[in-house]
mmCIF file of C-alpha atoms in Angstrom:
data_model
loop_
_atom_site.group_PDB
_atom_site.id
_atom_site.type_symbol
_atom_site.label_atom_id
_atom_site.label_comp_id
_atom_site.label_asym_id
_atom_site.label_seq_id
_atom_site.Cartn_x
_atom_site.Cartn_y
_atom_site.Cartn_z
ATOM 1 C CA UNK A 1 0.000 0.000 0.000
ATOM 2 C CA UNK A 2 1.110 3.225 -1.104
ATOM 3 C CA UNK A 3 2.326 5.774 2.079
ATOM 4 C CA UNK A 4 0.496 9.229 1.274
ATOM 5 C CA UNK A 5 2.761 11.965 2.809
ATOM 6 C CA UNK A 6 0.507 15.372 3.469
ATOM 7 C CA UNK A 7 2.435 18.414 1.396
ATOM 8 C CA UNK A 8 4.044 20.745 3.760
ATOM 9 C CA UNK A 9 2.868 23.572 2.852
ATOM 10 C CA UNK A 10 -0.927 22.731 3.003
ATOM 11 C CA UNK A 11 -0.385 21.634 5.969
ATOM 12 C CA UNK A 12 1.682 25.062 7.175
ATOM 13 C CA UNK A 13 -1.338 26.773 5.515
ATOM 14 C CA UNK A 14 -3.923 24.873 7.489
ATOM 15 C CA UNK A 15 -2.065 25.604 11.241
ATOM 16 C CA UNK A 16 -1.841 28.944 10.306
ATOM 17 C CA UNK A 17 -5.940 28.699 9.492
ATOM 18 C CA UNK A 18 -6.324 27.472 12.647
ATOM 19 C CA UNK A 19 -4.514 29.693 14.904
ATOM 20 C CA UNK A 20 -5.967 32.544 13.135
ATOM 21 C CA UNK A 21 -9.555 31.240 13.690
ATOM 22 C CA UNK A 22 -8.482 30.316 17.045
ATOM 23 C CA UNK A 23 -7.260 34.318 17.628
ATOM 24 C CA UNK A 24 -10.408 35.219 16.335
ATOM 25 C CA UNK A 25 -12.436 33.045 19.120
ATOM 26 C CA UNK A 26 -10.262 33.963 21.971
ATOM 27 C CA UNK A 27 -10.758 37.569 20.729
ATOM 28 C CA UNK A 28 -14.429 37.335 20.799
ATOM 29 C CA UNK A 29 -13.903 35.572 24.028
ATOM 30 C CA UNK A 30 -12.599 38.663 25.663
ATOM 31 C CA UNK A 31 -14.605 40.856 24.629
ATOM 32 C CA UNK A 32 -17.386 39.262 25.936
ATOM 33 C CA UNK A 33 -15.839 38.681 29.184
ATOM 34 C CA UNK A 34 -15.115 41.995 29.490
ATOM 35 C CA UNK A 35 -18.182 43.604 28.691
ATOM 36 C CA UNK A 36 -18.958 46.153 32.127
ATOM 37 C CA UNK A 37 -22.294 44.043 31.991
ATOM 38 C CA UNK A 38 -20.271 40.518 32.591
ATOM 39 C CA UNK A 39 -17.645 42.042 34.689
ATOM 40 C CA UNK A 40 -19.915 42.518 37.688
ATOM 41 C CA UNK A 41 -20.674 39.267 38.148
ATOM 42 C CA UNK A 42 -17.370 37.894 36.849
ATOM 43 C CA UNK A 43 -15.498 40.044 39.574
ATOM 44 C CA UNK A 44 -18.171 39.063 42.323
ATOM 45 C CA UNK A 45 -17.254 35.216 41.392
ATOM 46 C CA UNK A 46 -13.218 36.176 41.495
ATOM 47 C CA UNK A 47 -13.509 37.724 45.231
ATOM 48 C CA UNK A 48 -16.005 34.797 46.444
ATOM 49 C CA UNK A 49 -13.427 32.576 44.866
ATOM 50 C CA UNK A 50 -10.362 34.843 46.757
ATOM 51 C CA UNK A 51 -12.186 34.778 50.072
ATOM 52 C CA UNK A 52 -12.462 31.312 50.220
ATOM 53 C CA UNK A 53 -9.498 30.307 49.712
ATOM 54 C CA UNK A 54 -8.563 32.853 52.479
ATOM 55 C CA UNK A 55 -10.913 31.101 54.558
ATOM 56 C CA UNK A 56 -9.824 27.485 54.337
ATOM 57 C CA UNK A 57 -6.441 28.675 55.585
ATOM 58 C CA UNK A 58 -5.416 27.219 59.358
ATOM 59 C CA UNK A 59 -4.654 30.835 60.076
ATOM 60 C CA UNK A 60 -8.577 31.394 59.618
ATOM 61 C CA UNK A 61 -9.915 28.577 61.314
ATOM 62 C CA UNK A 62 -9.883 28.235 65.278
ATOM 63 C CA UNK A 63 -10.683 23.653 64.098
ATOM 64 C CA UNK A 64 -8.069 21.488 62.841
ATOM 65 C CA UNK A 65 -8.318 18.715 60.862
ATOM 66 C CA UNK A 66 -11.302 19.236 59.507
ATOM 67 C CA UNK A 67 -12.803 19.973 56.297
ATOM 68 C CA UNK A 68 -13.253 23.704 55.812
ATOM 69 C CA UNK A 69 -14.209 24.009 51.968
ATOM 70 C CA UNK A 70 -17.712 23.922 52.216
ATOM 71 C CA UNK A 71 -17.958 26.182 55.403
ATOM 72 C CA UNK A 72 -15.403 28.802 53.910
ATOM 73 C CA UNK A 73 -17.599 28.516 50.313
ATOM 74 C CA UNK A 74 -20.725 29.069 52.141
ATOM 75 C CA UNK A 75 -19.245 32.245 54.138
ATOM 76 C CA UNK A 76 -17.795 33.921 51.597
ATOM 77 C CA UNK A 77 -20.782 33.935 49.291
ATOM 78 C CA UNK A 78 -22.732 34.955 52.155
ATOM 79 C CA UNK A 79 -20.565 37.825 53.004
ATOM 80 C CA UNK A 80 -19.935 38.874 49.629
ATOM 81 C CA UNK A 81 -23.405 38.985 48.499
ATOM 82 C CA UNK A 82 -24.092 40.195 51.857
ATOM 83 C CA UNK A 83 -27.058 37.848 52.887
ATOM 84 C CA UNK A 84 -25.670 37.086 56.770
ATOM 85 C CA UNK A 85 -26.107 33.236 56.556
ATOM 86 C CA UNK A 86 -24.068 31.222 58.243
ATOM 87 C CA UNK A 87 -23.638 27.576 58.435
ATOM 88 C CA UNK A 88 -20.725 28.118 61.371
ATOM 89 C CA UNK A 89 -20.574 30.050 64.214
ATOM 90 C CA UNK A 90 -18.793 33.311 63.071
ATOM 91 C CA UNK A 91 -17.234 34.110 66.992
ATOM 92 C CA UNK A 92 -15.946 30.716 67.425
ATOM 93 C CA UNK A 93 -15.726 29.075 64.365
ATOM 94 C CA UNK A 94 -13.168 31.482 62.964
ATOM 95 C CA UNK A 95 -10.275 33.546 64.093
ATOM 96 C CA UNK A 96 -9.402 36.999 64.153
ATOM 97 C CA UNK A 97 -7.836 36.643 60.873
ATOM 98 C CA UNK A 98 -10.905 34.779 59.585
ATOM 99 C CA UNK A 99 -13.277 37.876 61.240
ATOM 100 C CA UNK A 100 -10.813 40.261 58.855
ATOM 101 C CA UNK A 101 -11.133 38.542 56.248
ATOM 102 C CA UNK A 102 -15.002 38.275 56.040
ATOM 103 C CA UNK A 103 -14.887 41.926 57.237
ATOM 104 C CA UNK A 104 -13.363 42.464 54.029
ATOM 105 C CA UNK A 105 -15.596 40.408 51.744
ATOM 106 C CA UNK A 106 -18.331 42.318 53.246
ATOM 107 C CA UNK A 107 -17.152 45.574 52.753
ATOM 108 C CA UNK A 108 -16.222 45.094 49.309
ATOM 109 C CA UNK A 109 -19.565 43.061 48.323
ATOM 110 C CA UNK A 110 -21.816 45.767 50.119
ATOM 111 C CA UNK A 111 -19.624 48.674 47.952
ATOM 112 C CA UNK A 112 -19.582 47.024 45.272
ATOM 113 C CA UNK A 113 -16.459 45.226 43.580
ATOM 114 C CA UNK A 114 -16.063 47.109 40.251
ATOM 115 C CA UNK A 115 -17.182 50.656 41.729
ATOM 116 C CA UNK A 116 -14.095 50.195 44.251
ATOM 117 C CA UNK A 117 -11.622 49.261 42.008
ATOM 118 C CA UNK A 118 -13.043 52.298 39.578
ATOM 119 C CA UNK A 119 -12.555 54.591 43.022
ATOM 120 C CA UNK A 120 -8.797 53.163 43.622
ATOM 121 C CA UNK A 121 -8.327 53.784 39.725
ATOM 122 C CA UNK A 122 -8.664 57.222 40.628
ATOM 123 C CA UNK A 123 -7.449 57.317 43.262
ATOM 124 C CA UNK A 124 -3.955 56.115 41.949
ATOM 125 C CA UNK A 125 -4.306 57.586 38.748
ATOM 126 C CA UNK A 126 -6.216 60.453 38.997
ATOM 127 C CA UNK A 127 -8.381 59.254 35.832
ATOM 128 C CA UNK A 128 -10.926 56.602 34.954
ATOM 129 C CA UNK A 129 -10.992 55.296 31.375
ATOM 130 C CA UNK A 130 -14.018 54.711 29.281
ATOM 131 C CA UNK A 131 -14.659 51.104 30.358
ATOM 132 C CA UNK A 132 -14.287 51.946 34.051
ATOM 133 C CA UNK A 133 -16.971 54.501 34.100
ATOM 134 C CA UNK A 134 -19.402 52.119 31.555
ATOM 135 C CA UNK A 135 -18.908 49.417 34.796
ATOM 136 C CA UNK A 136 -19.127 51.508 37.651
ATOM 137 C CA UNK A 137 -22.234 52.878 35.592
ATOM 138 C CA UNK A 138 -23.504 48.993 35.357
ATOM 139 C CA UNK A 139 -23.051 48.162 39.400
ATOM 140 C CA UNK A 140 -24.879 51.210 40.575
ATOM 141 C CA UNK A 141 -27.709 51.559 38.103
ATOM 142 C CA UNK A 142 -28.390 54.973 38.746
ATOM 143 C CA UNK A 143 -25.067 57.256 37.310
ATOM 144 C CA UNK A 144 -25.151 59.753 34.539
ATOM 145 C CA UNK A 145 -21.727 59.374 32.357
ATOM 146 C CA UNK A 146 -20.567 62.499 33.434
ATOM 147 C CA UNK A 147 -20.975 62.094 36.619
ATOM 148 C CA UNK A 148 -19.328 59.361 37.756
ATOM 149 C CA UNK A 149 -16.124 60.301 39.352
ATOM 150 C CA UNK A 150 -18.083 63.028 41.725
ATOM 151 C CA UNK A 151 -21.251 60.112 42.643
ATOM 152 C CA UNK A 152 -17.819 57.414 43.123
ATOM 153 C CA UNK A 153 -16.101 59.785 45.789
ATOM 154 C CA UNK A 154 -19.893 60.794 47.515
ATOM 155 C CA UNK A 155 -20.713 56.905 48.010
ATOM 156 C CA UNK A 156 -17.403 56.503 49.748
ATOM 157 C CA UNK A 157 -17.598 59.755 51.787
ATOM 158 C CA UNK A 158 -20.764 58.684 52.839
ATOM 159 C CA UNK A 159 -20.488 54.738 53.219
ATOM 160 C CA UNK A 160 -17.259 55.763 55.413
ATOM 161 C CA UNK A 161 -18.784 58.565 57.463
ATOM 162 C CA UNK A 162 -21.899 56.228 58.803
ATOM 163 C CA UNK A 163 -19.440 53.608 59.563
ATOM 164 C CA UNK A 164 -17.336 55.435 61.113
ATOM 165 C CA UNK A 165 -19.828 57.458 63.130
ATOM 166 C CA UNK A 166 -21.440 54.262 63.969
ATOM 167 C CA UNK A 167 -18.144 52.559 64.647
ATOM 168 C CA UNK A 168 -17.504 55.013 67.551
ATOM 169 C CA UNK A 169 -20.520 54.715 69.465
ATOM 170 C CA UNK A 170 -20.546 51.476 69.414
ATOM 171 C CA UNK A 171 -16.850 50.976 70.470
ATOM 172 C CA UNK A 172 -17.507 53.545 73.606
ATOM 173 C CA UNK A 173 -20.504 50.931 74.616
ATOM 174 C CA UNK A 174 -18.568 48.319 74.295
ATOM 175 C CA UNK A 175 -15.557 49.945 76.391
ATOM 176 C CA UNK A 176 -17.824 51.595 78.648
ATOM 177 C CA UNK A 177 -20.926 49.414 79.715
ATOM 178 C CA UNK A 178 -19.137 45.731 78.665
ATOM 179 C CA UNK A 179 -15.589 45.573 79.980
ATOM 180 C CA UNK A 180 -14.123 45.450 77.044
ATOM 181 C CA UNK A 181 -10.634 46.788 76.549
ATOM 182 C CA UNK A 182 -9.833 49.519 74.374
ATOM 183 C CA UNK A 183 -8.838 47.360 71.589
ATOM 184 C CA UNK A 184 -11.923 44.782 71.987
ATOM 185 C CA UNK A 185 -14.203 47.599 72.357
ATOM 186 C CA UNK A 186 -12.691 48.986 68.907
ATOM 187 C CA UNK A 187 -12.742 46.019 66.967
ATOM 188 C CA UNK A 188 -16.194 45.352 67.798
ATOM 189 C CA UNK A 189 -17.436 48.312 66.783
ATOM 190 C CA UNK A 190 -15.843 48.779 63.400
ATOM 191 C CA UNK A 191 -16.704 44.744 62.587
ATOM 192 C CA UNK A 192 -20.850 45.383 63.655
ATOM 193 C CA UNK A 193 -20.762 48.757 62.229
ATOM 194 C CA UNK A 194 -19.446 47.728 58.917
ATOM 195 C CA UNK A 195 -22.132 44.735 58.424
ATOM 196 C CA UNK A 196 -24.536 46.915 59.677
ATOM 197 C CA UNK A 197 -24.137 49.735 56.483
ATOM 198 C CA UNK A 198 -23.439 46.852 54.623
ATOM 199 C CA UNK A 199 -26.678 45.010 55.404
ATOM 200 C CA UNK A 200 -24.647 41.918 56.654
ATOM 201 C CA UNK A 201 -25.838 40.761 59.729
ATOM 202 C CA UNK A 202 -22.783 39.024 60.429
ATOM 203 C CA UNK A 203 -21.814 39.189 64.043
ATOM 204 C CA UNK A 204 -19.009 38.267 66.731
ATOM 205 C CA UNK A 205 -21.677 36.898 68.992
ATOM 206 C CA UNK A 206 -22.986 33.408 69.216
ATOM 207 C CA UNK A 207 -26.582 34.681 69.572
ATOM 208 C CA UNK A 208 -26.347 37.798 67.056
ATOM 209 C CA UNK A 209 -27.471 40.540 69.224
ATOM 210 C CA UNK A 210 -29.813 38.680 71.258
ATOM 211 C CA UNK A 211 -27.911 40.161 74.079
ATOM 212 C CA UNK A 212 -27.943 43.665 73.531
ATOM 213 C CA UNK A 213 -31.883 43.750 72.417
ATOM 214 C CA UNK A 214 -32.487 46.079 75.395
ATOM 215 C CA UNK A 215 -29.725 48.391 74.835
ATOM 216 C CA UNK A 216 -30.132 51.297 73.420
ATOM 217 C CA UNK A 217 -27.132 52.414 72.508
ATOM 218 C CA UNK A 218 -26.242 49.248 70.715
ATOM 219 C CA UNK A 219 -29.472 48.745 68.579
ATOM 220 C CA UNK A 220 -29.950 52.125 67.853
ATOM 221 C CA UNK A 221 -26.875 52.973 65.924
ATOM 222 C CA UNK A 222 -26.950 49.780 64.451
ATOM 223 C CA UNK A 223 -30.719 50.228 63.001
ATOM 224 C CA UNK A 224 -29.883 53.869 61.448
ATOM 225 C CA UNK A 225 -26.897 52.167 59.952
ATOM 226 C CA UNK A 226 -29.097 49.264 58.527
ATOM 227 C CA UNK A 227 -31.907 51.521 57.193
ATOM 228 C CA UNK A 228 -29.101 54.222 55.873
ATOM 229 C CA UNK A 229 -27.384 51.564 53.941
ATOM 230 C CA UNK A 230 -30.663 50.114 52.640
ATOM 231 C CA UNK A 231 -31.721 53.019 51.173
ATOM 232 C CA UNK A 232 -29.172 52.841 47.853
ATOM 233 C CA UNK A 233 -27.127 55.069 47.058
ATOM 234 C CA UNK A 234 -28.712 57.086 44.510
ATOM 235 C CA UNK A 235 -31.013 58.469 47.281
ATOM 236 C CA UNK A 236 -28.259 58.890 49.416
ATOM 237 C CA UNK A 237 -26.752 60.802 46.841
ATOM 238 C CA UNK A 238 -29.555 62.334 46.495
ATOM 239 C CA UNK A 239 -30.493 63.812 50.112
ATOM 240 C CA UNK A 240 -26.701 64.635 50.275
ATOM 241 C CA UNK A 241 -26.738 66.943 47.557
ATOM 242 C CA UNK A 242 -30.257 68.298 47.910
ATOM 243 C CA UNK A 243 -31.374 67.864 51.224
ATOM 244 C CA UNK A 244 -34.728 67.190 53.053
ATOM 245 C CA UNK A 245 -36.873 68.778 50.202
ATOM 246 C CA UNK A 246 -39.704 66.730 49.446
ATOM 247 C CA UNK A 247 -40.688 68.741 46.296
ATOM 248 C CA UNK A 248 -37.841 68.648 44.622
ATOM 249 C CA UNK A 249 -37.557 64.645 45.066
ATOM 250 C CA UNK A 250 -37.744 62.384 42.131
ATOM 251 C CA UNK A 251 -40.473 59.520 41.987
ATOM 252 C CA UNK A 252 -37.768 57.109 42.917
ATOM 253 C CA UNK A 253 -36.456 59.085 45.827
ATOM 254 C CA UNK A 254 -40.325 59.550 47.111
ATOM 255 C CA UNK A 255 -41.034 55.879 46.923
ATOM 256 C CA UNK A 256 -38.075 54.902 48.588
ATOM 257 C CA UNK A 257 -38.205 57.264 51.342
ATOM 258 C CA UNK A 258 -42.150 57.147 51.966
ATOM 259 C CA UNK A 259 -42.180 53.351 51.537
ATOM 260 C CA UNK A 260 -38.922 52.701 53.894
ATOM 261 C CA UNK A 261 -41.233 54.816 56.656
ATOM 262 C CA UNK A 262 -44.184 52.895 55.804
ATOM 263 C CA UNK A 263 -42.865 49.606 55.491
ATOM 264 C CA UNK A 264 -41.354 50.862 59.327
ATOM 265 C CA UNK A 265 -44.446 51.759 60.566
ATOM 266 C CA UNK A 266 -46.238 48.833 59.715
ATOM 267 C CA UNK A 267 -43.725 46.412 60.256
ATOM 268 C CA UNK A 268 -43.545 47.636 63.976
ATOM 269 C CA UNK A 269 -47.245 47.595 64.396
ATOM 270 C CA UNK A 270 -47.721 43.907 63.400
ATOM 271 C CA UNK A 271 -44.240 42.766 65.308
ATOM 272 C CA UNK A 272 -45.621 44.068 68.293
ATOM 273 C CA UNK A 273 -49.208 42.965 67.920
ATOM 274 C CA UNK A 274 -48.325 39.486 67.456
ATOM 275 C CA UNK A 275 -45.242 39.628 70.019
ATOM 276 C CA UNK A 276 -45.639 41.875 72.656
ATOM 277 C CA UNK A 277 -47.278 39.518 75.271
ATOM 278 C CA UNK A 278 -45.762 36.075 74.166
ATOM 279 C CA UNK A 279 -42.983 34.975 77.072
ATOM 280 C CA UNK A 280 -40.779 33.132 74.775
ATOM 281 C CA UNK A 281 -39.728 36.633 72.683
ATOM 282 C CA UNK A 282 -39.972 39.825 74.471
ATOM 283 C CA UNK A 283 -43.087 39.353 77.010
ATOM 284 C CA UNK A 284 -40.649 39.599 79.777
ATOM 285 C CA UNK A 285 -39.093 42.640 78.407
ATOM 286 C CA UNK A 286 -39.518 45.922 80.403
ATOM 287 C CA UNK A 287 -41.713 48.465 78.156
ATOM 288 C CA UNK A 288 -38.483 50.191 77.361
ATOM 289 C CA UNK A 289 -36.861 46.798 75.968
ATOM 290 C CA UNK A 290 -40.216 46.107 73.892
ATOM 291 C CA UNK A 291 -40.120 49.049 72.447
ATOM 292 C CA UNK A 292 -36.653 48.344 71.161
ATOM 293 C CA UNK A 293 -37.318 44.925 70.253
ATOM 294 C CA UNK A 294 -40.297 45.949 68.058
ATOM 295 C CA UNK A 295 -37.867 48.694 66.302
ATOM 296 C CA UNK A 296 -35.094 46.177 65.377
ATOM 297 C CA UNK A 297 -37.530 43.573 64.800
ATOM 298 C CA UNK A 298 -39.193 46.103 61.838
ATOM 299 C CA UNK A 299 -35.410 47.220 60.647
ATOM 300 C CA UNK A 300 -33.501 43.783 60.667
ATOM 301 C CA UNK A 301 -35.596 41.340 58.768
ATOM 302 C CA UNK A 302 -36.138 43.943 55.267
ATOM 303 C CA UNK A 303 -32.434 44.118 54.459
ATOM 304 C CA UNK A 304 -29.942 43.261 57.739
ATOM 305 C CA UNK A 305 -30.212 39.581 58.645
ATOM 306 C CA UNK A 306 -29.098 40.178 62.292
ATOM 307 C CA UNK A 307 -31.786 39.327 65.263
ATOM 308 C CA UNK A 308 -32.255 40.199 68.502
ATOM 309 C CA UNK A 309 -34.847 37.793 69.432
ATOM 310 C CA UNK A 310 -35.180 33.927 68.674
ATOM 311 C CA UNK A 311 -37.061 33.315 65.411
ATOM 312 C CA UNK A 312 -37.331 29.749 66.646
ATOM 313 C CA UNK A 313 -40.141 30.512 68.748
ATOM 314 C CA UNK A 314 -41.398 33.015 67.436
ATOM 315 C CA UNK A 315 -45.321 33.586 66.284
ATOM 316 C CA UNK A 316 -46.266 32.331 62.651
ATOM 317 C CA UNK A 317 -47.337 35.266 62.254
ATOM 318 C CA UNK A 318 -44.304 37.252 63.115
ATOM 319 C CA UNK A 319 -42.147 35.102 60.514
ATOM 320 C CA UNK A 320 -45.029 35.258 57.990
ATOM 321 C CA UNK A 321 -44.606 39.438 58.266
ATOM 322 C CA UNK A 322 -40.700 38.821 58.380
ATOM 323 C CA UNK A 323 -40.901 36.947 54.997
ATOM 324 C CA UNK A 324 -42.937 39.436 53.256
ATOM 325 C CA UNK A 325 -40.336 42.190 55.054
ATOM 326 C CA UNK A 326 -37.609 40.225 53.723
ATOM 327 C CA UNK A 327 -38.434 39.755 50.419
ATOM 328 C CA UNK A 328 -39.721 43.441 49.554
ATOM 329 C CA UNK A 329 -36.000 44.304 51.031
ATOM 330 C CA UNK A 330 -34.247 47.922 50.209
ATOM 331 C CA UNK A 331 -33.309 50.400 48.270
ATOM 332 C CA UNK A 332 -32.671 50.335 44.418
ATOM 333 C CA UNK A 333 -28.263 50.267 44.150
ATOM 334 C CA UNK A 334 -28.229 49.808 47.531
ATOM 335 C CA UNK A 335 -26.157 47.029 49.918
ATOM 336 C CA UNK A 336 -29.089 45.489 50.743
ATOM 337 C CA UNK A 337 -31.198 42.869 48.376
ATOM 338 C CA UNK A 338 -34.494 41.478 47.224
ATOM 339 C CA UNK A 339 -37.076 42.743 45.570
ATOM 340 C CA UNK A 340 -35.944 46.242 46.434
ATOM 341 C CA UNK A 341 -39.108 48.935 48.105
ATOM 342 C CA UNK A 342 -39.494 51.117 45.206
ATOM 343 C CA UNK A 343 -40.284 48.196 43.124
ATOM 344 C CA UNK A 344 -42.858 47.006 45.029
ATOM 345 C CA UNK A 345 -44.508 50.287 45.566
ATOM 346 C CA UNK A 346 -44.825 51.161 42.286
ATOM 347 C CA UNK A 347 -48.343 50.233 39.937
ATOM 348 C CA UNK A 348 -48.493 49.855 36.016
ATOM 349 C CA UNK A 349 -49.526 53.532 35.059
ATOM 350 C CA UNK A 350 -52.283 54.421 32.294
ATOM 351 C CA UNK A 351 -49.917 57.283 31.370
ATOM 352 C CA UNK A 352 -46.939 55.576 30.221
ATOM 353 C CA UNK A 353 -44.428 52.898 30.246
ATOM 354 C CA UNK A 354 -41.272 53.998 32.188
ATOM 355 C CA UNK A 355 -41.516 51.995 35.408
ATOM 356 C CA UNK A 356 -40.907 54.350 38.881
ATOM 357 C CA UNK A 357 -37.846 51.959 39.694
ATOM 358 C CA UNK A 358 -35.991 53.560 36.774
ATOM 359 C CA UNK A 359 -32.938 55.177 37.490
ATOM 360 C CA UNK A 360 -32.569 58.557 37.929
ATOM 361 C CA UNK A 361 -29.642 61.478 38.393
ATOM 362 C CA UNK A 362 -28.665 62.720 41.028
#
């Protein structure tokens, strides 16, 4: 039988072939990878990926020996995404390194991935290119072009300024009413205050803040934290720059703010019908500690995730309203998720199209 021998230069002609048409995939490849659209969630699936790795390190875990994927998985989406779920306990489970590094993932996730790295662009470079203002327009929905270097630096004057504020009340409770040392006291305060803007409800306490329900000065701050970062940031943008004018406020703004109230209001009315008298929640409370209980028990299920009484026993009722609470959530482009308020206070209109959710300038 004859031996056929392929020519060489056919078969030069066909590699070449195929590394063009393979440059021409990888190409299109890129491009669509890099789209601001597919960054967002391609970046969110890089950090998750980063943080747990992070988190299956023995410097993380307080357990040896065991297997940590699955635990440091289920974290790091959580505190990326910012949902508070936890399938460990957070204060004992993990170790100070472990707290940072969730700290982190939280913090980033409730910011928003691309929009930081756009603000350290600037920061470092005193620019932003083309592609970084088309993402950073992507992850917070509600940016002119033009204005996205002045709405990046407002978001992180503001994000920083209620943690921060928040941050140092809570560390002086902590020092002053709980023994804790300076450092303790500090920590604590920067890790609660940061999942509180962030709409975390992570927590360095075995029962969340089932201990602190009757304190004041530890719910409080928390709460405005919660319902300041739930808002979004366009309206926090937006009552930065404009103030408390309710004629000059957008549909969007009006719905947010009015429905946050309402959803409030009502929230705390039905909490405390169905809770105020049963012994296994807050029947024992003093007046004062009811009163609190029925404010963080409005504020935490919509957009937080943290708890200061024990949903195990609670009424039917109570976790039927904290569903509904839960899944109407917060604020358009805010940290917290779900359905978001506006959304689900706004009706089809006879007059047009344009839904009231849609983004507007700030």
């Amino acid at each position: 039988m004859r031996k056929v021998t392929p020519k060489p230069g056919a078969a030069r002609i066909s590699t070449d072939e195929w590394w063009k048409e393979a440059g021409r995939h990888s190409g299109r490849l890129a491009r669509a990878t890099l789209h601001p659209v597919r960054s967002v969630p391609l970046a969110f699936l890089a950090v998750i990926l980063l943080g747990t790795g992070l988190l299956t390190l023995p410097i993380s875990r307080t357990a040896t020996g065991d297997d940590a994927g699955l635990p440091a998985l289920f974290t790091s989406v959580s505190a990326v995404c910012v949902t508070g779920l936890i399938t460990v306990d957070t204060p004992s489970y993990w170790t100070p390194f472990g707290h940072v590094v969730i700290l982190g993932l939280i913090q980033v996730g409730g910011f928003g991935i691309m929009t930081l790295a756009t603000l350290l662009s600037l920061l470092v470079r005193k620019t932003i290119g083309l592609r970084g203002q088309l993402v950073a327009q992507t992850e917070t929905h509600t940016l002119n072009f033009g204005d996205v270097r002045s709405v990046l630096f407002r978001v992180a004057r503001i994000m920083l300024t209620v943690e921060a504020v928040t941050a140092l009340v809570l560390a002086g409770r902590f020092w002053i009413a709980y023994d804790a040392d300076a450092g303790t006291a500090l920590w604590h305060g920067t890790f609660h205050a940061i999942s509180a803007f962030n709409n975390a409800g992570f927590a360095l306490y075995s029962d969340n803040l089932m201990g602190f329900a009757s304190d004041p000065w530890i719910i409080v701050p928390i709460c405005l934290a919660v319902i300041t970062g739930g808002l979004g940031f366009p309206v926090l943008i937006a009552l930065y720059k404009d103030g408390f004018r309710p004629k000059a406020w957008s549909v969007h703004l009006r719905l947010t703010i009015y429905g946050t109230i309402g959803l409030l209001m009502l929230g705390a009315v039905l909490f405390g019908t169905f809770e105020w008298n049963r012994d296994e929640t807050i029947g024992q409370m003093p007046a004062g500690g009811k009163v609190l209980a029925v404010f963080a028990g409005t504020v935490f299920p919509r957009t937080a995730g943290f708890n200061t009484i024990d949903y195990g026993v609670a009424a039917p009722e109570t976790l039927m309203v904290t569903n509904i609470l839960m899944f109407i959530g917060g604020g358009s482009a805010g940290t917290a998720a779900a359905s978001k308020s506006p959304l689900s206070f706004s009706w089809p209109s006879p007059f047009g199209t344009k839904s009231a959710d849609a983004s507007t300038s700030p």
